Structures are given as structure tokens and as C-alpha cells.
Amino acid sequence: MGSKSLVSHDCLSAWEVILPERLDPIKRFAKIERNFDLNQVSFNWGFSLKRFDNRFRSYQVEFGKELRFKKLLVEVIQESVTKMSANYGKKVRFYVRYKKAENRRSKEDMYVISEGEHMILTISSLISIGYVKIVFDEQSNAFVNTARTTLKFTVIR
């Protein structure tokens, strides 16, 4: 990608989607912190963030354009999780949706990560990666008050 950062506004977008299960969800830009030097984004999400309604939201980080590389590493760092009750544990569930150029259909994988953990996901393709979308959904994490997540991206050529 040259000198352009993977997390620049041209390459990566972040959305807060209200009522994601509807056919016509409300989609607006999410507030994220971008570190262009480290190719990482950080954001807060969860049900108790300041809002005017009680509707579920999903938080989506996506590479929308066709990516011109064959392998992408995504490091997911779950910095903090607070839940409505201590009985629920400090785990969150998230989804990774991606499409490879050689496949007709996109694929979706689900992961679970605990507070303080990190994992590295590898998405690779024979030709190129069509798109990558990482989704943190409040409906799948109904008891999460607040969570802070950092995503770090690395391209392997």
C-alpha cells in the first residue's frame, strides 16, 4: 500500500449500525481512535454508552475496497469488558466476514475473546482479498455494559 496507512479514511471505515437486523438499518460513522503509524484502531462499544434510545447496535470496522494483497493479519486486543453482572464473565463475541476473490460467497467466522486477551487472525487468499468486515454486535453480547477493543492490521506480501 506504499506509504498510505491501512487505517486511513480511504482504506478503512468504521460504522455504528442501529438496528442491524432490520432491512434498512441506520448507519453512521463510529467514533474510533486511529493510529496511522501502528496501523491500529481503538474504540469503545457496549450498551451503556451514551445514547438516546434502547436499540441494539453493532460496531463494524471494514475494508470496503478490493484489497490488493493476499494475506492480512488482524490482531484483536480486548482491553476491557464490564458486564451488567459479575456472573456473566468477561468474554465478548465478535464476527469476521470476508470474501476472497476466488470464491463466490463471503464467509463468516465467530470468535470469543476475554478481557486482557489478544488473538491474531490470518485471512489469506490465492488471488486477493475482496473485503474484510469485523463486527461487534450488542445483540450477541447483550450483557456488555462497555468494552474497549483495539484492532491492529498487518499486510504480509
PDB file of C-alpha atoms in Angstrom, residues 11-133:
ATOM      1  CA  CYS A  11      -8.860   2.267   3.260  1.00  0.00           C
ATOM      2  CA  LEU A  12     -10.837   1.578   6.424  1.00  0.00           C
ATOM      3  CA  SER A  13     -14.241   2.723   7.624  1.00  0.00           C
ATOM      4  CA  ALA A  14     -15.947   2.261  10.973  1.00  0.00           C
ATOM      5  CA  TRP A  15     -19.717   2.235  11.398  1.00  0.00           C
ATOM      6  CA  GLU A  16     -22.198   2.276  14.214  1.00  0.00           C
ATOM      7  CA  VAL A  17     -25.260   0.469  12.878  1.00  0.00           C
ATOM      8  CA  ILE A  18     -28.544   0.960  14.756  1.00  0.00           C
ATOM      9  CA  LEU A  19     -30.988  -1.957  14.488  1.00  0.00           C
ATOM     10  CA  PRO A  20     -28.595  -4.068  12.373  1.00  0.00           C
ATOM     11  CA  GLU A  21     -31.137  -6.894  11.996  1.00  0.00           C
ATOM     12  CA  ARG A  22     -33.565  -4.702  10.001  1.00  0.00           C
ATOM     13  CA  LEU A  23     -33.573  -4.466   6.233  1.00  0.00           C
ATOM     14  CA  ASP A  24     -32.989  -0.703   6.430  1.00  0.00           C
ATOM     15  CA  PRO A  25     -30.669  -0.143   9.412  1.00  0.00           C
ATOM     16  CA  ILE A  26     -29.482   3.312  10.414  1.00  0.00           C
ATOM     17  CA  LYS A  27     -25.778   3.534   9.630  1.00  0.00           C
ATOM     18  CA  ARG A  28     -23.476   6.311  10.821  1.00  0.00           C
ATOM     19  CA  PHE A  29     -19.761   6.804  11.320  1.00  0.00           C
ATOM     20  CA  ALA A  30     -18.441   5.396  14.593  1.00  0.00           C
ATOM     21  CA  LYS A  31     -16.009   7.285  16.777  1.00  0.00           C
ATOM     22  CA  ILE A  32     -12.697   5.461  16.707  1.00  0.00           C
ATOM     23  CA  GLU A  33      -9.111   6.352  17.507  1.00  0.00           C
ATOM     24  CA  ARG A  34      -6.766   5.784  14.568  1.00  0.00           C
ATOM     25  CA  ASN A  35      -3.027   5.285  15.000  1.00  0.00           C
ATOM     26  CA  PHE A  36      -1.658   5.652  11.477  1.00  0.00           C
ATOM     27  CA  ASP A  37       1.924   4.694  12.404  1.00  0.00           C
ATOM     28  CA  LEU A  38       0.949   1.383  14.035  1.00  0.00           C
ATOM     29  CA  ASN A  39      -1.951   0.620  11.652  1.00  0.00           C
ATOM     30  CA  GLN A  40      -4.356   0.193  14.537  1.00  0.00           C
ATOM     31  CA  VAL A  41      -7.764   1.434  15.615  1.00  0.00           C
ATOM     32  CA  SER A  42      -9.289   1.507  19.097  1.00  0.00           C
ATOM     33  CA  PHE A  43     -12.908   2.038  20.029  1.00  0.00           C
ATOM     34  CA  ASN A  44     -15.374   1.760  22.885  1.00  0.00           C
ATOM     35  CA  TRP A  45     -18.659  -0.056  22.458  1.00  0.00           C
ATOM     36  CA  GLY A  46     -21.409  -1.514  24.612  1.00  0.00           C
ATOM     37  CA  PHE A  47     -24.930  -0.990  25.775  1.00  0.00           C
ATOM     38  CA  SER A  48     -24.314   1.664  28.431  1.00  0.00           C
ATOM     39  CA  LEU A  49     -22.584   4.173  26.172  1.00  0.00           C
ATOM     40  CA  LYS A  50     -24.377   7.492  25.996  1.00  0.00           C
ATOM     41  CA  ARG A  51     -27.417   7.127  23.722  1.00  0.00           C
ATOM     42  CA  PHE A  52     -30.958   8.363  23.332  1.00  0.00           C
ATOM     43  CA  ASP A  53     -32.689   5.019  22.809  1.00  0.00           C
ATOM     44  CA  ASN A  54     -32.528   1.371  23.864  1.00  0.00           C
ATOM     45  CA  ARG A  55     -31.986  -0.047  20.379  1.00  0.00           C
ATOM     46  CA  PHE A  56     -29.302  -2.632  19.741  1.00  0.00           C
ATOM     47  CA  ARG A  57     -26.272  -1.555  17.758  1.00  0.00           C
ATOM     48  CA  SER A  58     -23.417  -3.237  16.008  1.00  0.00           C
ATOM     49  CA  TYR A  59     -19.989  -1.740  15.528  1.00  0.00           C
ATOM     50  CA  GLN A  60     -18.349  -2.589  12.217  1.00  0.00           C
ATOM     51  CA  VAL A  61     -14.799  -1.998  11.061  1.00  0.00           C
ATOM     52  CA  GLU A  62     -14.360  -2.746   7.386  1.00  0.00           C
ATOM     53  CA  PHE A  63     -12.045  -2.575   4.424  1.00  0.00           C
ATOM     54  CA  GLY A  64     -14.543  -1.717   1.710  1.00  0.00           C
ATOM     55  CA  LYS A  65     -12.476  -1.585  -1.456  1.00  0.00           C
ATOM     56  CA  GLU A  66     -10.914  -4.641  -3.002  1.00  0.00           C
ATOM     57  CA  LEU A  67      -7.672  -5.175  -1.183  1.00  0.00           C
ATOM     58  CA  ARG A  68      -4.594  -5.530  -3.320  1.00  0.00           C
ATOM     59  CA  PHE A  69      -2.875  -8.056  -1.109  1.00  0.00           C
ATOM     60  CA  LYS A  70      -3.169 -11.765  -0.455  1.00  0.00           C
ATOM     61  CA  LYS A  71      -2.667 -12.034   3.296  1.00  0.00           C
ATOM     62  CA  LEU A  72      -3.910  -9.853   6.151  1.00  0.00           C
ATOM     63  CA  LEU A  73      -3.137 -10.349   9.836  1.00  0.00           C
ATOM     64  CA  VAL A  74      -5.603  -8.837  12.299  1.00  0.00           C
ATOM     65  CA  GLU A  75      -4.546  -8.655  15.935  1.00  0.00           C
ATOM     66  CA  VAL A  76      -7.581  -8.296  18.209  1.00  0.00           C
ATOM     67  CA  ILE A  77      -6.810  -6.928  21.679  1.00  0.00           C
ATOM     68  CA  GLN A  78      -9.700  -6.923  24.151  1.00  0.00           C
ATOM     69  CA  GLU A  79      -8.535  -4.280  26.607  1.00  0.00           C
ATOM     70  CA  SER A  80     -11.530  -4.123  28.941  1.00  0.00           C
ATOM     71  CA  VAL A  81     -15.016  -5.537  29.432  1.00  0.00           C
ATOM     72  CA  THR A  82     -17.612  -4.563  32.030  1.00  0.00           C
ATOM     73  CA  LYS A  83     -20.839  -6.512  32.264  1.00  0.00           C
ATOM     74  CA  MET A  84     -24.179  -5.902  33.952  1.00  0.00           C
ATOM     75  CA  SER A  85     -23.458  -8.665  36.455  1.00  0.00           C
ATOM     76  CA  ALA A  86     -20.245 -10.316  37.617  1.00  0.00           C
ATOM     77  CA  ASN A  87     -21.894 -13.701  36.969  1.00  0.00           C
ATOM     78  CA  TYR A  88     -21.511 -13.346  33.195  1.00  0.00           C
ATOM     79  CA  GLY A  89     -17.733 -13.403  32.915  1.00  0.00           C
ATOM     80  CA  LYS A  90     -15.581 -11.031  30.889  1.00  0.00           C
ATOM     81  CA  LYS A  91     -15.940 -12.536  27.403  1.00  0.00           C
ATOM     82  CA  VAL A  92     -17.222 -10.955  24.207  1.00  0.00           C
ATOM     83  CA  ARG A  93     -18.218 -12.478  20.887  1.00  0.00           C
ATOM     84  CA  PHE A  94     -17.385 -10.973  17.512  1.00  0.00           C
ATOM     85  CA  TYR A  95     -17.680 -11.925  13.856  1.00  0.00           C
ATOM     86  CA  VAL A  96     -15.285 -11.633  10.952  1.00  0.00           C
ATOM     87  CA  ARG A  97     -16.841 -11.563   7.487  1.00  0.00           C
ATOM     88  CA  TYR A  98     -14.608 -11.690   4.447  1.00  0.00           C
ATOM     89  CA  LYS A  99     -14.639 -12.531   0.779  1.00  0.00           C
ATOM     90  CA  LYS A 100     -11.790 -13.911  -1.241  1.00  0.00           C
ATOM     91  CA  ALA A 101     -11.512 -13.099  -4.941  1.00  0.00           C
ATOM     92  CA  GLU A 102     -11.515 -16.794  -5.872  1.00  0.00           C
ATOM     93  CA  ASN A 103     -14.804 -17.537  -4.029  1.00  0.00           C
ATOM     94  CA  ARG A 104     -18.314 -16.512  -4.997  1.00  0.00           C
ATOM     95  CA  ARG A 105     -19.651 -16.316  -1.469  1.00  0.00           C
ATOM     96  CA  SER A 106     -18.402 -14.491   1.549  1.00  0.00           C
ATOM     97  CA  LYS A 107     -17.505 -16.360   4.720  1.00  0.00           C
ATOM     98  CA  GLU A 108     -18.304 -15.535   8.346  1.00  0.00           C
ATOM     99  CA  ASP A 109     -16.372 -16.800  11.375  1.00  0.00           C
ATOM    100  CA  MET A 110     -17.319 -16.233  15.022  1.00  0.00           C
ATOM    101  CA  TYR A 111     -14.748 -15.769  17.797  1.00  0.00           C
ATOM    102  CA  VAL A 112     -14.875 -15.334  21.574  1.00  0.00           C
ATOM    103  CA  ILE A 113     -12.238 -13.347  23.437  1.00  0.00           C
ATOM    104  CA  SER A 114     -11.851 -12.471  27.124  1.00  0.00           C
ATOM    105  CA  GLU A 115     -10.746  -9.259  28.774  1.00  0.00           C
ATOM    106  CA  GLY A 116      -6.974  -8.865  28.660  1.00  0.00           C
ATOM    107  CA  GLU A 117      -6.513 -11.413  25.873  1.00  0.00           C
ATOM    108  CA  HIS A 118      -5.389 -10.924  22.314  1.00  0.00           C
ATOM    109  CA  MET A 119      -5.572 -13.133  19.259  1.00  0.00           C
ATOM    110  CA  ILE A 120      -4.143 -12.966  15.777  1.00  0.00           C
ATOM    111  CA  LEU A 121      -6.412 -13.812  12.857  1.00  0.00           C
ATOM    112  CA  THR A 122      -4.976 -14.627   9.439  1.00  0.00           C
ATOM    113  CA  ILE A 123      -7.048 -14.034   6.318  1.00  0.00           C
ATOM    114  CA  SER A 124      -5.363 -15.223   3.146  1.00  0.00           C
ATOM    115  CA  SER A 125      -6.315 -15.659  -0.489  1.00  0.00           C
ATOM    116  CA  LEU A 126      -4.745 -17.148  -3.609  1.00  0.00           C
ATOM    117  CA  ILE A 127      -5.563 -14.055  -5.702  1.00  0.00           C
ATOM    118  CA  SER A 128      -6.642 -11.175  -3.437  1.00  0.00           C
ATOM    119  CA  ILE A 129      -8.977 -10.402  -0.566  1.00  0.00           C
ATOM    120  CA  GLY A 130     -12.283  -8.832  -1.650  1.00  0.00           C
ATOM    121  CA  TYR A 131     -13.290  -7.283   1.665  1.00  0.00           C
ATOM    122  CA  VAL A 132     -12.946  -7.771   5.415  1.00  0.00           C
ATOM    123  CA  LYS A 133     -15.540  -6.715   7.981  1.00  0.00           C
TER     124      LYS A 133
END
